[in-house]
Every structure is written in structure tokens, then in C-alpha cells.
PDB file of C-alpha atoms in Angstrom:
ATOM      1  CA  UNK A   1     145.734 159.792  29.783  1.00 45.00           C
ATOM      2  CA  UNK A   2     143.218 161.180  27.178  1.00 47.00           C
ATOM      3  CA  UNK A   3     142.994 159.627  24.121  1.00 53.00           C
ATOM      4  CA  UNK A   4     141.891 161.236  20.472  1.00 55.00           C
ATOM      5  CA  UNK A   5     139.204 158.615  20.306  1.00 59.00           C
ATOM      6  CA  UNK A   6     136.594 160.060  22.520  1.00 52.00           C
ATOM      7  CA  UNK A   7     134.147 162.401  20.668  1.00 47.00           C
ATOM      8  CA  UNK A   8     134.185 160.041  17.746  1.00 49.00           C
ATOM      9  CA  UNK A   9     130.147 159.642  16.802  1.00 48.00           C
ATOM     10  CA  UNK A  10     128.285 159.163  13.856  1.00 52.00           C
ATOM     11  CA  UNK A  11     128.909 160.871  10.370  1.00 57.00           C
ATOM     12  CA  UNK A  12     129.127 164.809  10.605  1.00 62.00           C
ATOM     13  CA  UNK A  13     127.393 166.822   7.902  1.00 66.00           C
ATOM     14  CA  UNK A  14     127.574 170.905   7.249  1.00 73.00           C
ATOM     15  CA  UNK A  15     124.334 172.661   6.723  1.00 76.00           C
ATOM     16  CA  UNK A  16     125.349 172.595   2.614  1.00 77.00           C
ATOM     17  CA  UNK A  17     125.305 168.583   2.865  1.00 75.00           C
ATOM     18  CA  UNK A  18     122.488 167.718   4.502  1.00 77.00           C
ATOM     19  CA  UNK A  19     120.660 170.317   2.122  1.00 79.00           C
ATOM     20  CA  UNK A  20     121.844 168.476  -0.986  1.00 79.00           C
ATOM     21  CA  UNK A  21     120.681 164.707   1.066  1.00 78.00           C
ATOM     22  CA  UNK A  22     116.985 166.611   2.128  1.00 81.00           C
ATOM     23  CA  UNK A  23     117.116 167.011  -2.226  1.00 79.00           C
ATOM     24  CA  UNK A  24     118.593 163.352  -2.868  1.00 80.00           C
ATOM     25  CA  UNK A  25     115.587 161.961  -0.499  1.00 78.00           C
ATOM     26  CA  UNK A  26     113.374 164.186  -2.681  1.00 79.00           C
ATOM     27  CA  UNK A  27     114.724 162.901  -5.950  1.00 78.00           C
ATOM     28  CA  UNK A  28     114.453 159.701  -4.477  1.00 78.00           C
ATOM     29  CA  UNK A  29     110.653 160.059  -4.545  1.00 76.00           C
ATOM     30  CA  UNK A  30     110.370 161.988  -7.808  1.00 77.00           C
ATOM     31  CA  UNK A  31     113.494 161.163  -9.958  1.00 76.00           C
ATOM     32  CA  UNK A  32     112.223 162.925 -13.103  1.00 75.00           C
ATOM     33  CA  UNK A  33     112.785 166.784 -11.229  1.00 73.00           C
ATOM     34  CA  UNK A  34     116.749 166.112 -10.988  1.00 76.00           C
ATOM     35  CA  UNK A  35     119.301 168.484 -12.768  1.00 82.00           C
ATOM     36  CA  UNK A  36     122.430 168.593 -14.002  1.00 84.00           C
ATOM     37  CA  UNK A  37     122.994 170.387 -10.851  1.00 84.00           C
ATOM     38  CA  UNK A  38     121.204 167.800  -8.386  1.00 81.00           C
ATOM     39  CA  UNK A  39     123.153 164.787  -9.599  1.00 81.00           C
ATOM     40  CA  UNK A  40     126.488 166.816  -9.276  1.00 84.00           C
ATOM     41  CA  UNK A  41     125.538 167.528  -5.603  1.00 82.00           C
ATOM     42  CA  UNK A  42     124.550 164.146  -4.879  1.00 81.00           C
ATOM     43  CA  UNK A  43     127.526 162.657  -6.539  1.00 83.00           C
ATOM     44  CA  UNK A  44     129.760 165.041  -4.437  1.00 84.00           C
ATOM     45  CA  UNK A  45     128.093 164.051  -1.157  1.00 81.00           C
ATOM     46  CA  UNK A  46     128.449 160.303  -1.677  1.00 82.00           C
ATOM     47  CA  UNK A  47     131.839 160.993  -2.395  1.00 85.00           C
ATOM     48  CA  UNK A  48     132.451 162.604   0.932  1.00 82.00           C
ATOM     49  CA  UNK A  49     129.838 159.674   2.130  1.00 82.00           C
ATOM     50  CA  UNK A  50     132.558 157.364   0.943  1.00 86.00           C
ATOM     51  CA  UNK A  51     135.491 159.233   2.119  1.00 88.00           C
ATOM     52  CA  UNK A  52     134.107 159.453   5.811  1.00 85.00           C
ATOM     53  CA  UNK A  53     133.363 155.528   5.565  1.00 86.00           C
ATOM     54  CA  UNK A  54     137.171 154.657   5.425  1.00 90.00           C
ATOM     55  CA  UNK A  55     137.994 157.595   7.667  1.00 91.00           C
ATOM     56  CA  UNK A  56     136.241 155.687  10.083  1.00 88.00           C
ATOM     57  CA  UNK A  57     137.580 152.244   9.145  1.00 89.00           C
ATOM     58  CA  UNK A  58     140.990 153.756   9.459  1.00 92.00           C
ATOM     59  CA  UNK A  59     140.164 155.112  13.003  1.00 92.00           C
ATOM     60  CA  UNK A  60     139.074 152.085  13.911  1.00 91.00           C
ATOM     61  CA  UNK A  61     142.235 150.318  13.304  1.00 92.00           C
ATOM     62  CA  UNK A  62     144.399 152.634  15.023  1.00 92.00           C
ATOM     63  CA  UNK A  63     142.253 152.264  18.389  1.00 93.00           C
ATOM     64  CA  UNK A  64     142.215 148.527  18.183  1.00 92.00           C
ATOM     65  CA  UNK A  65     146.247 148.949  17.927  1.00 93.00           C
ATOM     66  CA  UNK A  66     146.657 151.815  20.207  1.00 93.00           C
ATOM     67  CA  UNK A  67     144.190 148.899  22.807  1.00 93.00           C
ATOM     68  CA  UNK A  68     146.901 146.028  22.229  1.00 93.00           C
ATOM     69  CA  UNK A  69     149.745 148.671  22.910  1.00 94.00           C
ATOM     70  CA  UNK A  70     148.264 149.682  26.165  1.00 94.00           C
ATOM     71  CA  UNK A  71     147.000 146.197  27.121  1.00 93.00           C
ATOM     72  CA  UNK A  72     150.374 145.199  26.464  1.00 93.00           C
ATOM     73  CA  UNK A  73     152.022 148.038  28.997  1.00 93.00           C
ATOM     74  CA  UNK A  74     149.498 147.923  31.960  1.00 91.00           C
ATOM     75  CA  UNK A  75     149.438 147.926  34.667  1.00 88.00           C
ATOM     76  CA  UNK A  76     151.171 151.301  34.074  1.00 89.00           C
ATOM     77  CA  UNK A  77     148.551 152.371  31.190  1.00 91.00           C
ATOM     78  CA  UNK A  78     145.841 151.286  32.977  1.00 93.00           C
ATOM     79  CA  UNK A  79     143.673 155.092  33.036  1.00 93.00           C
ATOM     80  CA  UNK A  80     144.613 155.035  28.668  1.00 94.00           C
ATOM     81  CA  UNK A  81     143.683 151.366  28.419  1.00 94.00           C
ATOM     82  CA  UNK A  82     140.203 151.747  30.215  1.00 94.00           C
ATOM     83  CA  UNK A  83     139.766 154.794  28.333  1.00 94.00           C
ATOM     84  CA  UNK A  84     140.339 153.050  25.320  1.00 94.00           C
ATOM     85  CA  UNK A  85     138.715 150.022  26.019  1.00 94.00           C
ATOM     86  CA  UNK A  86     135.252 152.385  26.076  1.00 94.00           C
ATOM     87  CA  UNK A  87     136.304 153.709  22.486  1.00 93.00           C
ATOM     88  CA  UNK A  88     136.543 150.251  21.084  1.00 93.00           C
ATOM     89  CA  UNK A  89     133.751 148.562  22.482  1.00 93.00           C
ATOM     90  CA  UNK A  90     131.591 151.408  21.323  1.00 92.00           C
ATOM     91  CA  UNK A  91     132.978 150.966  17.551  1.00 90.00           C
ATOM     92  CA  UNK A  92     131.684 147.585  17.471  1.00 89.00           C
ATOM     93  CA  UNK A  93     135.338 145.943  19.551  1.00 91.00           C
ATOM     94  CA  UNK A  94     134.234 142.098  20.289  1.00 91.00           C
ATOM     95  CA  UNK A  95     136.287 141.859  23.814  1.00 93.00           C
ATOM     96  CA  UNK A  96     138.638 138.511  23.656  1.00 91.00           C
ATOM     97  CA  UNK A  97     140.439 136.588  26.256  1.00 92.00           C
ATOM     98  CA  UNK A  98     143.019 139.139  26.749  1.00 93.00           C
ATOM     99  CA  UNK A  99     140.470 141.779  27.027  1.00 94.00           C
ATOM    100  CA  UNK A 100     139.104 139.378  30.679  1.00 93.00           C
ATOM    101  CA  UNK A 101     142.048 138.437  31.922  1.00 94.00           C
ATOM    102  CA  UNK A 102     143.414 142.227  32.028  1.00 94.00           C
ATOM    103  CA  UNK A 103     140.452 143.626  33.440  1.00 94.00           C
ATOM    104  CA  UNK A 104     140.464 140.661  36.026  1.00 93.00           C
ATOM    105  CA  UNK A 105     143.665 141.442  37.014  1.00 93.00           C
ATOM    106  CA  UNK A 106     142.623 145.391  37.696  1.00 92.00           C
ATOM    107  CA  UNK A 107     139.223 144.612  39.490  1.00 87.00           C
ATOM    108  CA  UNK A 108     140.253 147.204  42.299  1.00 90.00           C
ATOM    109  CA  UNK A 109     139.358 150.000  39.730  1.00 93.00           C
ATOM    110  CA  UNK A 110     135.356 150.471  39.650  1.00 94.00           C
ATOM    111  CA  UNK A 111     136.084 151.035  36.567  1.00 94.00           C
ATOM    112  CA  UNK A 112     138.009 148.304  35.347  1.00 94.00           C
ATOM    113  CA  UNK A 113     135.120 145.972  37.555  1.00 94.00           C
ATOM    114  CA  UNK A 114     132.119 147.496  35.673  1.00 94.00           C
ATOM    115  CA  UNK A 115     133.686 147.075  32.166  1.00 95.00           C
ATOM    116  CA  UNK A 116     134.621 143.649  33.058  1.00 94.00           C
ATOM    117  CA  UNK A 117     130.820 142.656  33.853  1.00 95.00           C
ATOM    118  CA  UNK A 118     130.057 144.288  31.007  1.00 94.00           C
ATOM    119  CA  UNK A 119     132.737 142.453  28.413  1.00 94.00           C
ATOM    120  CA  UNK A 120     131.324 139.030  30.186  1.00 94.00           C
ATOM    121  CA  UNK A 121     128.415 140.096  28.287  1.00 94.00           C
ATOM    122  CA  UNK A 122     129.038 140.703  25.316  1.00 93.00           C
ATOM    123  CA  UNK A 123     131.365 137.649  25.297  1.00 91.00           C
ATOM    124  CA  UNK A 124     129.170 135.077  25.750  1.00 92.00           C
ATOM    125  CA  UNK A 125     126.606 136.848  23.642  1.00 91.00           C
ATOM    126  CA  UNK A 126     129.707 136.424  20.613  1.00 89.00           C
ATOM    127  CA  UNK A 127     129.841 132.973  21.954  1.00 89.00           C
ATOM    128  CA  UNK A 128     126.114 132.532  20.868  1.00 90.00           C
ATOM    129  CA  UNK A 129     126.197 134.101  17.936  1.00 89.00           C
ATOM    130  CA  UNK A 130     129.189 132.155  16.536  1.00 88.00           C
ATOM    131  CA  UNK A 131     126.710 128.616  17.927  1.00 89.00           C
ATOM    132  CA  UNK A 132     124.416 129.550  16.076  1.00 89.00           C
ATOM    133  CA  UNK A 133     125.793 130.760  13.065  1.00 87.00           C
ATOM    134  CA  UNK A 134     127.864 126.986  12.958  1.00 86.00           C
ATOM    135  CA  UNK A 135     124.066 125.563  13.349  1.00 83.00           C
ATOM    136  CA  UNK A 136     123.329 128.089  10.088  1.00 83.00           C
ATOM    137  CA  UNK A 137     126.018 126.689   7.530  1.00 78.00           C
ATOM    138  CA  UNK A 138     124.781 125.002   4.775  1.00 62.00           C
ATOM    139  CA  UNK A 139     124.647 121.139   4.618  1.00 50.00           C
ATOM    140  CA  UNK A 140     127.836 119.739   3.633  1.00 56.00           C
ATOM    141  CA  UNK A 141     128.290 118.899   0.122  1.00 53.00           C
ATOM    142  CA  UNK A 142     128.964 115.080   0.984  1.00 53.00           C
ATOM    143  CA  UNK A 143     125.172 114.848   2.590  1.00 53.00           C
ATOM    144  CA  UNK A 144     124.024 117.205  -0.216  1.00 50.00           C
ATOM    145  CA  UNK A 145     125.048 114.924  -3.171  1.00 51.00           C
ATOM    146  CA  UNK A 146     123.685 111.392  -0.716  1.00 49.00           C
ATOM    147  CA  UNK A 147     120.022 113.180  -0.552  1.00 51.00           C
ATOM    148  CA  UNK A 148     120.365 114.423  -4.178  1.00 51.00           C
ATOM    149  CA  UNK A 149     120.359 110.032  -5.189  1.00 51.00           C
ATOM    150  CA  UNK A 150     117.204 108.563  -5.239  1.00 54.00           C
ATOM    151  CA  UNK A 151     115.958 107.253  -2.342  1.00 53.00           C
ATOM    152  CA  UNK A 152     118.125 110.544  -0.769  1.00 50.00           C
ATOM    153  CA  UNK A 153     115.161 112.445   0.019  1.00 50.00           C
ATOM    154  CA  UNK A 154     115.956 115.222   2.935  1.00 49.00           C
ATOM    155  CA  UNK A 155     112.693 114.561   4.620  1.00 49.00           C
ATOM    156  CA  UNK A 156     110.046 112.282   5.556  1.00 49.00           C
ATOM    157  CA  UNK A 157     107.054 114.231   4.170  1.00 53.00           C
ATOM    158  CA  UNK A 158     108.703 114.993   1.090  1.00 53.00           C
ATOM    159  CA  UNK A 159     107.010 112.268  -1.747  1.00 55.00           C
ATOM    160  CA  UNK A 160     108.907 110.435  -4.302  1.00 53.00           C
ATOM    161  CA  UNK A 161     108.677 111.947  -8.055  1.00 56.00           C
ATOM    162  CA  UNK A 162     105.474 110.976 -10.619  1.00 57.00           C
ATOM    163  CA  UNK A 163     105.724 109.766 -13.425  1.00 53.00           C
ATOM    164  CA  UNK A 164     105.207 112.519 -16.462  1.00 58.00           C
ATOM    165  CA  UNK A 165     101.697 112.824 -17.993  1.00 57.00           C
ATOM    166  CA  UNK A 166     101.392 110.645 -21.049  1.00 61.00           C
ATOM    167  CA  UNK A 167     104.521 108.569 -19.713  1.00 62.00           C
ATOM    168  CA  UNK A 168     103.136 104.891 -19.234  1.00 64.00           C
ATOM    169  CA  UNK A 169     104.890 103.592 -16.178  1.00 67.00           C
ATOM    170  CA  UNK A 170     107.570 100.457 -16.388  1.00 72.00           C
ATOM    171  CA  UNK A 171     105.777  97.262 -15.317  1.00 74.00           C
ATOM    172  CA  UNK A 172     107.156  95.378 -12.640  1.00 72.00           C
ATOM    173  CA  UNK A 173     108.935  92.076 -13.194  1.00 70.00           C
ATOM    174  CA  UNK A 174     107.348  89.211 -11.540  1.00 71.00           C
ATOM    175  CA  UNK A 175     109.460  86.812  -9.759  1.00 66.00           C
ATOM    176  CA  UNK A 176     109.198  84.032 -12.203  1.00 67.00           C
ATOM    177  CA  UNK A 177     109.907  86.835 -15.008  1.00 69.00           C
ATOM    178  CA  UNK A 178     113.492  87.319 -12.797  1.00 64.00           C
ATOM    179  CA  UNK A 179     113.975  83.843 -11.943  1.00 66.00           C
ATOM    180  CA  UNK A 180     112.893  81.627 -14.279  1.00 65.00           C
ATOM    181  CA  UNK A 181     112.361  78.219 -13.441  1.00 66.00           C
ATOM    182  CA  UNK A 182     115.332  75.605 -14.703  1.00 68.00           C
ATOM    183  CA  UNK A 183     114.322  73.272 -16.731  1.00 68.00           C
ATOM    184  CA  UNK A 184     114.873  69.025 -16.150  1.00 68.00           C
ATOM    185  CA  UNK A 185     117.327  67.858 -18.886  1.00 65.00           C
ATOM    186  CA  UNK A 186     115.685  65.733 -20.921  1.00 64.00           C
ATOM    187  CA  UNK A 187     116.637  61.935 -21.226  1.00 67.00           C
ATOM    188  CA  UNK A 188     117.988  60.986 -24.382  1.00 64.00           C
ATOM    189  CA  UNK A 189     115.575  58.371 -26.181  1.00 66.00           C
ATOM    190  CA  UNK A 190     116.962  54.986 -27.533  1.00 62.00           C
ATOM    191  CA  UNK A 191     117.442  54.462 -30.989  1.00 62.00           C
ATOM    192  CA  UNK A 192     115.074  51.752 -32.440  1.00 60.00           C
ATOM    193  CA  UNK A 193     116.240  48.347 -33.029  1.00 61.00           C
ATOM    194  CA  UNK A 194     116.963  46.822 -36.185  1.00 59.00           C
ATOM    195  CA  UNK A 195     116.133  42.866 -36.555  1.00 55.00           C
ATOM    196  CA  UNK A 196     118.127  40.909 -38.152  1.00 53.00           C
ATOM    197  CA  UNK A 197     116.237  38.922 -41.050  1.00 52.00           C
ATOM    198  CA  UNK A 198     116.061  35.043 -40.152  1.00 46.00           C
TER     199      UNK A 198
END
């Protein structure tokens, strides 16, 4: 069953338009030569830019629908799924678990066998990505604030902070300065005695 997702490409310009982007790439280079008339041309253009941008987006979500219907209704569809199955992975379609186990299940159809090999592919290439884009993330903000105390330092080579010229630097306590030593009591003396007169 053909679907209306097959000759979709790249952004399609008239003659007109990709006159008025040759001038925007001129007045890209030379800014001062642009008229009244330029920037009105260039404006329109990235308007239709813009409009073809979520054209596409749009397109894009009705295939990735239309692919769950089908998925959903083979092994009757199975001609519209494949077909749409090319569509989507050429728009960028990052083929799931579903994706496998339906083209698994229709490995008699050359067809259905080569886009399962290539699906493997791409999977465990998504796999990768999504490994290495964990080992990416930022440090949590737990470790963050620990190496932001002193002492915290994130690395080995990194040195611990001078003291600012014209700063003298805090001496040191000795021990004895931190634990002085206790002093005996001292024994009370005994009062002098008086003699009697005889």
C-alpha cells in the first residue's frame, strides 16, 4: 500500500526564493548594500523558511502515528508498515523494541530481514549514545558542594589557594601554645608561731 510519505526530501525552493537567499548570502558578506526591498525579501523567505520547518515537524508526526497504526495491524499491513518504516527511519525515527520484535516476527520478507539488520544498528548505536551521554551529565550537586569545602579539591594536581600579596600568613600554634602545661597546686604555707611570753 503506498503511502504519502515517500518523496518527502529536503526543503523545496522556486527559482524566485533561492534568488532572494543567493542576495541574503550576499548581504551576508556586505550588509551595508541591503534595501528596503532586500530585507522585505529576506524576511518573506524566512517566513516560508519557518513555515516549511513545522510543515515538516507536522509530517513527521503523522508518519510516526500512521507507523504505530500499522505496527499495530500487521501482519495484514505488513507491505504499508515496511513502507513506512523506510519513511521514518529516514526522518531521523530511533527504532524501539516494538520496531525488533515486529520485524522479527516477518523475517520471511527480504525486506522485513534487511531492515531488521539495519534497525539492530542503529539501536545499539542509540544505546551508545544514551551511555555516553549518562557518562556526560554534570557532577551531582551533592559532590559539587563536598569539593567546593576546603580540603574538597576535584583533583590531585590541583594546589591549595596562596595566601594574598601583602597578607602575612597566621602562625601556627605550637603544642604547648594548645596544651598548656597544668600547673602543681601549690601547698599552703604555715602561719608563724606566736610564743607565749614566760
Amino acid at each position: 500500500m503506498p503511502t504519502p510519505y515517500g518523496n518527502r526530501g529536503g526543503l523545496a525552493f522556486g527559482a524566485e526564493e533561492l534568488r532572494v537567499l543567493r542576495r541574503a548570502l550576499a548581504l551576508a558578506l556586505h550588509p551595508s548594500s541591503a534595501s528596503d526591498t532586500d530585507v522585505r525579501d529576506c524576511l518573506r523567505v524566512a517566513e516560508s523558511v519557518d513555515e516549511a520547518v513545522r510543515e515538516s515537524a507536522r509530517m513527521r508526526a503523522f508518519l510516526f502515528a500512521d507507523l504505530d497504526r500499522y505496527r499495530a495491524a500487521l501482519p495484514g499491513t505488513v507491505t504499508g508498515y515496511l513502507s513506512l518504516l523506510q519513511d521514518a527511519l529516514a526522518a531521523g525515527h530511533q527504532p524501539g523494541v516494538d520496531d525488533l520484535a515486529a520485524l522479527r516476527a516477518l523475517r520471511g520478507n527480504p525486506t522485513a530481514a534487511a531492515l531488521l539488520e539495519r534497525c539492530r544498528v542503529l539501536a545499539e548505536q542509540g544505546v551508545r549514545e544514551r551511555l555516553e551521554a549518562r557518562h556526560r551529565r554534570r557532577v551531582p550537586a551533592s559532590r559539587s558542594h563536598l569539593l567546593a569545602l576546603p580540603g574538597g579539591l576535584a583533583g590531585s594536581d590541583q594546589q591549595p589557594a596562596r595566601p594574598r600579596p601583602g597578607t602575612p600568613p597566621k602562625p601556627v600554634p605550637t603544642p604547648a601554645e594548645v596544651f598548656p602545661p597544668k600547673r602543681r597546686p601549690v601547698q599552703p604555707t604555715a602561719p608563724p608561731q606566736q610564743w607565749a611570753a614566760g
